[in-house]
Short mmCIF file of C-alpha atoms and ligand atoms in Angstrom, two decimals:
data_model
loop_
_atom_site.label_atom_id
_atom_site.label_comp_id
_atom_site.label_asym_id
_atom_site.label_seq_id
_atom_site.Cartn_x
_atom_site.Cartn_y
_atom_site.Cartn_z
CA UNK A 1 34.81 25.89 -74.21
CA UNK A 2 32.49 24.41 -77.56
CA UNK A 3 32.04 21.07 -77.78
CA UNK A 4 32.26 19.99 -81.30
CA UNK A 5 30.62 17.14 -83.18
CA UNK A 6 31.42 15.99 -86.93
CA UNK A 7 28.21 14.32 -88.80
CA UNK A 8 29.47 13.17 -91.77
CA UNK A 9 26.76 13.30 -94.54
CA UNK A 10 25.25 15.44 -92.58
CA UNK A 11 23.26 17.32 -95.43
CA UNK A 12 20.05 15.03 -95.20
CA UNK A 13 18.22 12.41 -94.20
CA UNK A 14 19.32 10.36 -91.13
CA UNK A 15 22.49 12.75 -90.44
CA UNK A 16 20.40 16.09 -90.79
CA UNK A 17 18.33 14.89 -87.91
CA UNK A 18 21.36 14.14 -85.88
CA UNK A 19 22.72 16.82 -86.17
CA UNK A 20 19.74 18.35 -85.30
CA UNK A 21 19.72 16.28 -81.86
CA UNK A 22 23.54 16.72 -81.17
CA UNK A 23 22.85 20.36 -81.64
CA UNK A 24 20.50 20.25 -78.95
CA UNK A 25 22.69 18.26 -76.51
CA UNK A 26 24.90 21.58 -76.59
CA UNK A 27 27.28 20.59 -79.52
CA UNK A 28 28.16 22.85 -82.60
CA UNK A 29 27.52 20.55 -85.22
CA UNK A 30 30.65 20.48 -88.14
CA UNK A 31 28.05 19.32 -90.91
CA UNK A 32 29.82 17.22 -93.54
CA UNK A 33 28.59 16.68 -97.01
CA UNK A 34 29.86 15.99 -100.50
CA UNK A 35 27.45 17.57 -103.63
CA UNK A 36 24.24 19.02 -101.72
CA UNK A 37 25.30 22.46 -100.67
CA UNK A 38 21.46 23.66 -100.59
CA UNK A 39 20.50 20.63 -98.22
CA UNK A 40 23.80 21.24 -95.91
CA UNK A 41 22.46 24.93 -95.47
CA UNK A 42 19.35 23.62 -94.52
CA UNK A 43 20.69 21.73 -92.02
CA UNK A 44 23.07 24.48 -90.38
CA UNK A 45 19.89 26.55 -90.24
CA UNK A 46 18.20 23.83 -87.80
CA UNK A 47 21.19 23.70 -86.12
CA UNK A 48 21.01 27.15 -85.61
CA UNK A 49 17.51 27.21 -84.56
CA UNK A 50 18.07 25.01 -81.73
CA UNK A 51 20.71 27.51 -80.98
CA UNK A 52 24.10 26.14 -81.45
CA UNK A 53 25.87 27.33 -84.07
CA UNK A 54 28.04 25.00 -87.02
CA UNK A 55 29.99 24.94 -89.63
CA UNK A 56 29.93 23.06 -92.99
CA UNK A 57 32.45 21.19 -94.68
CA UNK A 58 32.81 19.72 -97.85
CA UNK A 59 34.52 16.57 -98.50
CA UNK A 60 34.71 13.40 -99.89
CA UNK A 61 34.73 10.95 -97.30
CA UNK A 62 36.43 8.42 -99.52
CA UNK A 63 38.85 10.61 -100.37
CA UNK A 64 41.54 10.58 -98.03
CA UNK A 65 43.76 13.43 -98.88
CA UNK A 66 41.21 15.43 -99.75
CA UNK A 67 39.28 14.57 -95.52
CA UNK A 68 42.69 14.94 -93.93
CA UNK A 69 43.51 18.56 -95.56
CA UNK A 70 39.99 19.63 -94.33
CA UNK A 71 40.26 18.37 -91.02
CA UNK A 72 43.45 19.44 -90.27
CA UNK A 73 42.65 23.23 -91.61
CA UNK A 74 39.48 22.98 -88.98
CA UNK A 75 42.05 22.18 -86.36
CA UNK A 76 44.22 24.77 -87.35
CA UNK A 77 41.73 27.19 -87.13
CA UNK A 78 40.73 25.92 -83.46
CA UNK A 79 43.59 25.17 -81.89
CA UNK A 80 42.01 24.63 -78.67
CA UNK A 81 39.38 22.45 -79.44
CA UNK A 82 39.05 19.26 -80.57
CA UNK A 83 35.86 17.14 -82.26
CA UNK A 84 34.45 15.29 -79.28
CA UNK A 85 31.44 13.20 -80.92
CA UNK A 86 32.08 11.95 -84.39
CA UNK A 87 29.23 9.91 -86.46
CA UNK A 88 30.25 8.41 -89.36
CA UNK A 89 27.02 8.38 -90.91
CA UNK A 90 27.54 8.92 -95.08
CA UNK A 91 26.73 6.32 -97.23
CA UNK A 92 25.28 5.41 -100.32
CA UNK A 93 23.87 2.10 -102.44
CA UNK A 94 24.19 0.79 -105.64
CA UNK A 95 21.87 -2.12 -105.31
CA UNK A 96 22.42 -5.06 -107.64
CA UNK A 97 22.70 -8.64 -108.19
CA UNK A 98 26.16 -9.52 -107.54
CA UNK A 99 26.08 -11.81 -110.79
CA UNK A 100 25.35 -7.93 -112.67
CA UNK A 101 27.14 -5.51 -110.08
CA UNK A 102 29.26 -3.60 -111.99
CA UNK A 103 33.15 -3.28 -110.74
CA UNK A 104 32.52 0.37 -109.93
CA UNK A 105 29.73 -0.01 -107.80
CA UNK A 106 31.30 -2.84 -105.82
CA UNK A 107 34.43 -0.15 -105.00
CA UNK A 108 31.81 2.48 -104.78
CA UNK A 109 29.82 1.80 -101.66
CA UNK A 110 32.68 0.14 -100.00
CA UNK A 111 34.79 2.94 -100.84
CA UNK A 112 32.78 5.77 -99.07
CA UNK A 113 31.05 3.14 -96.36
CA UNK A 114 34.39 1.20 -95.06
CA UNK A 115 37.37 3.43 -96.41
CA UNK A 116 35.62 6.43 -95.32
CA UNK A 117 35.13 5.37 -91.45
CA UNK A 118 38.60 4.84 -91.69
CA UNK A 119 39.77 8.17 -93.40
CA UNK A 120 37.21 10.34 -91.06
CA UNK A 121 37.88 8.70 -87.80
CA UNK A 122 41.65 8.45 -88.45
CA UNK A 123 41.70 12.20 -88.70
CA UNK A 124 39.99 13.18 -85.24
CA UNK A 125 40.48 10.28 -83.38
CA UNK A 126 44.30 11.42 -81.90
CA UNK A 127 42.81 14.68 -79.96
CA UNK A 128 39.75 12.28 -78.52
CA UNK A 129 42.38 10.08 -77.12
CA UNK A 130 44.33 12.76 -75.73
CA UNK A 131 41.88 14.44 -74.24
CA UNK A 132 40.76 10.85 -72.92
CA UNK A 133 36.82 11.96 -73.85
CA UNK A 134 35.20 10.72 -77.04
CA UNK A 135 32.14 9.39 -78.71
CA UNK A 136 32.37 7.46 -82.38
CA UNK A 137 28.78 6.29 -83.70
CA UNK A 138 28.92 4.47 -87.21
CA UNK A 139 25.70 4.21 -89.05
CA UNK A 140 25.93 0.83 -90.16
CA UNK A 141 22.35 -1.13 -91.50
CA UNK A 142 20.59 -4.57 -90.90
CA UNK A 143 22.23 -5.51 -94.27
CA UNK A 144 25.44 -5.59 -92.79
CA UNK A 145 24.06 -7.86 -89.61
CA UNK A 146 21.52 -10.98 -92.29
CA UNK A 147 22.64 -9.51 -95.57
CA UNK A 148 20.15 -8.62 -98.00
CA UNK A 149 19.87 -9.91 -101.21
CA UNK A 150 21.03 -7.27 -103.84
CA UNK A 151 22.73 -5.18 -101.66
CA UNK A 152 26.45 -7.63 -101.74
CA UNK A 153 28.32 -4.54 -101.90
CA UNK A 154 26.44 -2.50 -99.14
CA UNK A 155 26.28 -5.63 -96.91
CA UNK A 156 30.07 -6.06 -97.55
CA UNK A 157 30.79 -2.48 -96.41
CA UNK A 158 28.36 -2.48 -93.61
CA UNK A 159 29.48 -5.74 -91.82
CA UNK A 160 32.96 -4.33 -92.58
CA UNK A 161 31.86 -1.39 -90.59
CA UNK A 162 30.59 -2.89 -87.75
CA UNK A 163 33.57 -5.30 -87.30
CA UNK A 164 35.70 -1.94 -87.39
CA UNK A 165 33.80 -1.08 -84.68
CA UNK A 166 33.86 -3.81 -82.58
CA UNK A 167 37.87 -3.75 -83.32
CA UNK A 168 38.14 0.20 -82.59
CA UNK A 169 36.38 0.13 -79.20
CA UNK A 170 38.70 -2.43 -77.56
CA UNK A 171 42.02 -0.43 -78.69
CA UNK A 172 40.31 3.07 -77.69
CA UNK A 173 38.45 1.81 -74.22
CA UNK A 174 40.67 2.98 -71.69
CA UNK A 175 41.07 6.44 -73.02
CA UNK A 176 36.99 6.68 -72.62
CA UNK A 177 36.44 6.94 -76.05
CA UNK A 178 33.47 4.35 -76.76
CA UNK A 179 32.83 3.35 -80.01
CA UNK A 180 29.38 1.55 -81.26
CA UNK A 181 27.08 1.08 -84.31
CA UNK A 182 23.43 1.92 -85.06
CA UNK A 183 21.98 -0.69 -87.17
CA UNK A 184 18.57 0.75 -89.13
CA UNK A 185 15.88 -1.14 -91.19
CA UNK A 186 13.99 0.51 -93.20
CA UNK A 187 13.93 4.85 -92.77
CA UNK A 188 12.20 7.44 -94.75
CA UNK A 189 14.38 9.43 -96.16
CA UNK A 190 16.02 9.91 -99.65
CA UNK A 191 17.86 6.42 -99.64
CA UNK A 192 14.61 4.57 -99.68
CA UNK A 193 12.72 6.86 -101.98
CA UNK A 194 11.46 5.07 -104.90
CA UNK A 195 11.12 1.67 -102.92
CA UNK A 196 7.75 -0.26 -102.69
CA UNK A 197 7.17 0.95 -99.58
CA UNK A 198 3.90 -0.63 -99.49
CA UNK A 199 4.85 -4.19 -100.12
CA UNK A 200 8.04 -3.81 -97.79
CA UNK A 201 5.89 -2.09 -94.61
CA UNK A 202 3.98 -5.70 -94.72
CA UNK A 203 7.52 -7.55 -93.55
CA UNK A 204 8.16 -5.25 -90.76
CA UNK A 205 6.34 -6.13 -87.46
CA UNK A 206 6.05 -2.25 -86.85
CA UNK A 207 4.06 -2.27 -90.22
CA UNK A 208 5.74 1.10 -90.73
CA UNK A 209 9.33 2.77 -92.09
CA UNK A 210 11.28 4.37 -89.19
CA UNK A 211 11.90 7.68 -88.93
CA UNK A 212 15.45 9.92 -89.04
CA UNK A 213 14.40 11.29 -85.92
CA UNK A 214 14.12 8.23 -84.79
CA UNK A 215 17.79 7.04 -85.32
CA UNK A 216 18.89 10.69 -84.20
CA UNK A 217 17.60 9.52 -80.65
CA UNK A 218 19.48 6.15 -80.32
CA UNK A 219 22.85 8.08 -81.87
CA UNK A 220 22.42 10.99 -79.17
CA UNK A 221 21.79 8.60 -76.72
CA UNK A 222 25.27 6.79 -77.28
CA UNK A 223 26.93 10.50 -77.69
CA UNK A 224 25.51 11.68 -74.20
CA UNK A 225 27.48 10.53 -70.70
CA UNK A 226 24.69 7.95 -70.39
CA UNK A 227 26.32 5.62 -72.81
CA UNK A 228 30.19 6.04 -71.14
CA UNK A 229 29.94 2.11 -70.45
CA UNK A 230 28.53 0.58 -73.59
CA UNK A 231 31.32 0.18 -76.26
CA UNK A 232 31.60 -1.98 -79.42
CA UNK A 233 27.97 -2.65 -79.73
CA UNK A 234 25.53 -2.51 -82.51
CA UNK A 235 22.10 -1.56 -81.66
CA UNK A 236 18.87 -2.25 -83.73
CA UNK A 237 16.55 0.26 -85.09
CA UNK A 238 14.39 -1.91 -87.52
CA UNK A 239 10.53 -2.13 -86.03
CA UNK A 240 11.13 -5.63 -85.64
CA UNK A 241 12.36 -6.37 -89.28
CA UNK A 242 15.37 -8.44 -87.67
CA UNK A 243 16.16 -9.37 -84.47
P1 NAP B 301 20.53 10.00 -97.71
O1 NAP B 301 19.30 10.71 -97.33
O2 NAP B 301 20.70 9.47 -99.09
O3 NAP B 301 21.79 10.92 -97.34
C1 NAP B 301 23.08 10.47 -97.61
C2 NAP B 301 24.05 11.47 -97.03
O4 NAP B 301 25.40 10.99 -97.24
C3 NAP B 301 23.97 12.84 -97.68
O5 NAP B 301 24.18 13.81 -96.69
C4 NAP B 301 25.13 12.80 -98.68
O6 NAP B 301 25.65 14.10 -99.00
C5 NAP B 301 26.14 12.00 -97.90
N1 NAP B 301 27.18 11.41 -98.72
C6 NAP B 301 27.03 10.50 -99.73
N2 NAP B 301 28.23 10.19 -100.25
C7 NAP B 301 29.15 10.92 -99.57
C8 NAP B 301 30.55 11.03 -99.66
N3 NAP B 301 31.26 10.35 -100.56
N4 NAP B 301 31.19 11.89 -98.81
C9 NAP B 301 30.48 12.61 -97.90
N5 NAP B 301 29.13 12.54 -97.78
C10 NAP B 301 28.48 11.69 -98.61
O7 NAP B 301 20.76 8.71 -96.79
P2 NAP B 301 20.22 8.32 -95.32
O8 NAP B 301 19.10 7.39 -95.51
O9 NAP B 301 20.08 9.50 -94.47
O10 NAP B 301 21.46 7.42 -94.87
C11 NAP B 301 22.41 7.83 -93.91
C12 NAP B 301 23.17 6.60 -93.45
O11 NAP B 301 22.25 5.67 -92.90
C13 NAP B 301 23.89 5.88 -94.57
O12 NAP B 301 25.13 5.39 -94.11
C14 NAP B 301 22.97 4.72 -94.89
O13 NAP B 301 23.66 3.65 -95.45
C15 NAP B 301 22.45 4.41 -93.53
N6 NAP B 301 21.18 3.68 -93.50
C16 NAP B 301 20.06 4.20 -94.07
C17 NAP B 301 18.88 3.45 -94.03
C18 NAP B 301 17.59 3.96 -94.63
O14 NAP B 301 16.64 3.18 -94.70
N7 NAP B 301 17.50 5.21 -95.03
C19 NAP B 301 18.88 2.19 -93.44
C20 NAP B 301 20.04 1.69 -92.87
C21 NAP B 301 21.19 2.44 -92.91
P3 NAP B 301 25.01 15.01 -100.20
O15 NAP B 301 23.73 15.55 -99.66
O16 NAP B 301 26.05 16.04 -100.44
O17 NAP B 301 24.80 14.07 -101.35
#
């Protein structure tokens, strides 16, 4: 039987190499994504290098109807499988000063962040509990643990996340589906192009951005058997940046 894993925004950046690393822990990777067709090829075609095989679909993860009648036509189609790992990894920002943050950016980020862990993980969590065998990472950030000024919206969403998670894990437990958050700093990848990179690499110990790779490791390493005790955590991966 395949073992199946859903990254959502699994296109680029931080859920490309995850899926990458699931793919080589024996998983066929479902790679989610919402505009970026070109980037979720790419990302199938690691996948596929390392062996596995996947499948991409195309939703809206704060669209609810739209994430259920996907999800529910992948189950259709494989009736006797279910999604084992999920990572709710998608996100975006829409940094501003709250005292400027438009009402649409606000809804934005919390819309896709917070409403779409609940609209993804409502839609595979049943089989996982049936099956009493499942793994739900959320990509939350170190804005969601201090807050970071600027990102109001994005550390609303975030925290919001991670208290979901800490909520999820004790009503899934005893079904042995764990449920924990990743918490980066600073990573290289799209989301942080066009920072100063230079002046923020002084305020992390590390003296360096992380890498997706990097995060891919700590996210495997909650997926894999390893990890069946730890549940409704939030781990670090910030060189230092907060601790
Ligand atoms: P990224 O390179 O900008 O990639 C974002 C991914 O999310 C893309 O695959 C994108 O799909 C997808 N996405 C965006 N909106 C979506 C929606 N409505 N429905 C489905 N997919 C959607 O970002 P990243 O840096 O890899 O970030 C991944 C996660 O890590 C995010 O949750 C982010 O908040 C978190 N994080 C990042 C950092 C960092 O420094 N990079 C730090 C802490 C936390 P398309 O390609 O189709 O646009």
């Amino acid at each position: 039987m395949k073992k199946y894993a859903l990254v959502t925004g699994g296109s680029r950046g931080i859920g490309r190499a995850v899926s990458v690393k699931l793919a080589r822990m024996g998983y066929d990777i479902l790679i989610n994504y919402v505009s970026n067709a070109v980037e979720a090829q790419k990302t199938l075609d690691a996948v596929r290098g390392e062996g596995r095989d996947g499948e991409i679909l195309m939703f809206d993860v704060s669209k609810r109807s739209q994430v259920a009648a996907v999800l529910e036509a992948w189950q259709d189609a494989h009736p006797d499988d279910y999604i084992e790992v999920l990572v709710n990894n998608a996100g975006v920002r829409r940094d501003n000063i709250l005292v400027f943050m438009p009402e649409e950016d606000w809804h934005r980020v919390i819309d896709i962040t917070l409403s779409g862990f609940y609209n993804v993980t409502q839609a595979v969590l049943q089989p996982m509990l049936v099956h009493k065998q499942g793994r739900i990472v959320n990509v939350a950030s170190v804005s969601g643990i201090k807050g970071l000024a600027g990102q109001s919206n994005y550390s609303a969403a975030k925290g919001g996340l991670i208290a979901a998670t800490k909520a999820l894990a004790l009503e899934v437990a005893r079904k042995r589906v764990t449920v924990n958050a990743v918490a980066p700093g600073f990573i290289e990848t799209d989301m942080t192009e066009g920072l100063d990179k230079a002046a923020l690499k002084n305020t992390i110990p590390a003296m360096r951005f992380g890498t997706p790779e990097e995060v891919a490791e700590l996210v495997g390493f909650l997926a894999s058997p390893h990890a069946a005790y730890i549940t409704g955590e939030v781990i670090s991966i910030n060189g230092g940046l907060y601790t």
